[in-house]
Amino acid sequence: DSGVTQTPKHLITATGQRVTLRCSPRSGDLSVYWYQQSLDQGLQFLIQYYNGEERAKGNILERFSAQQFPDLHSELNLSSLELGDSALYFCASSAGTSTTRHTQYFGPGTRLTVL
Amino acid sequence: EDQVTQSPEALRLQEGESSSLNCSYTVSGLRGLFWYRQDPGKGPEFLFTLYSAGEEKEKERLKATLTKKESFLHITAPKPEDSATYLCAVQAYGNNRLAFGKGNQVVVIP
């Protein structure tokens, strides 16, 4: 158990809908990262937050957004869903800032299926 | 752009048959190279971090090594429970994101 929790475990929804994925980092970790894993693309970085502020963006679609709250949990919002958004979504957390070496620990993931 | 290539994509091993997985990388300035293990439908589980060429780390039947261009994950006398996908990722200086390879899928047959 990495200490990172994600809910829900599974999510099934229809095209055009909006969903929210939730992540709680390990105790004491200030950085939260979101990754998408699909069969053909592998694990792709979406976005990073550090202590409530956005720090880095990857190939995140404009239909997707995220935030980190004062209690450090994070939410990833996916809207106007398309079939191609079906994937595993992982949250990871780490202790460090951009100037320190740190390991990212991953949660169990949310499997999103768009029908 | 940081790139990671893992080979072979898939590997079937007899129990006890040692082998090595390769991770070739290009990165602007390597802060760290990471190995994770992933079981189907689960999150990646951290195994090792390597920071500089020549560094080695071991954990049970696994040993990771690092050169300036690639990393190897050696699996010694594997057991069926070592069956998993092994992911390699790099992190560059000034950049916190991990760039992952597509993984080495390992199946160990009893």
Short mmCIF file of C-alpha atoms in Angstrom, two decimals, chain B residues 1 6 9 18-19 25 31 35 42-43 46 50 54-55 58 62 72 77 89 91 95 105 107-108 110:
data_model
loop_
_atom_site.label_atom_id
_atom_site.label_comp_id
_atom_site.label_asym_id
_atom_site.label_seq_id
_atom_site.Cartn_x
_atom_site.Cartn_y
_atom_site.Cartn_z
CA GLU B 1 11.82 15.84 -25.36
CA GLN B 6 12.16 -0.44 -23.10
CA GLU B 9 8.31 -5.61 -24.89
CA SER B 18 17.65 -15.26 -14.98
CA SER B 19 17.30 -12.42 -17.48
CA TYR B 25 16.78 6.89 -22.41
CA ARG B 31 17.79 13.94 -12.18
CA TRP B 35 11.82 1.50 -11.93
CA LYS B 42 -3.15 -1.83 -10.35
CA GLY B 43 -1.06 1.26 -9.74
CA PHE B 46 7.97 1.85 -6.69
CA LEU B 50 19.05 5.59 -9.61
CA GLY B 54 27.56 3.39 -12.08
CA GLU B 55 24.94 3.26 -9.35
CA GLU B 58 19.14 -4.45 -5.18
CA LEU B 62 15.94 -7.65 -8.60
CA PHE B 72 19.13 -2.61 -16.77
CA ALA B 77 16.22 -16.86 -10.46
CA ALA B 89 10.80 6.36 -16.12
CA GLN B 91 12.96 12.69 -14.54
CA ASN B 95 11.03 19.16 -14.52
CA GLN B 105 5.84 -7.47 -19.65
CA VAL B 107 5.72 -13.81 -17.39
CA VAL B 108 7.47 -16.43 -15.24
CA PRO B 110 6.45 -22.50 -12.99
#
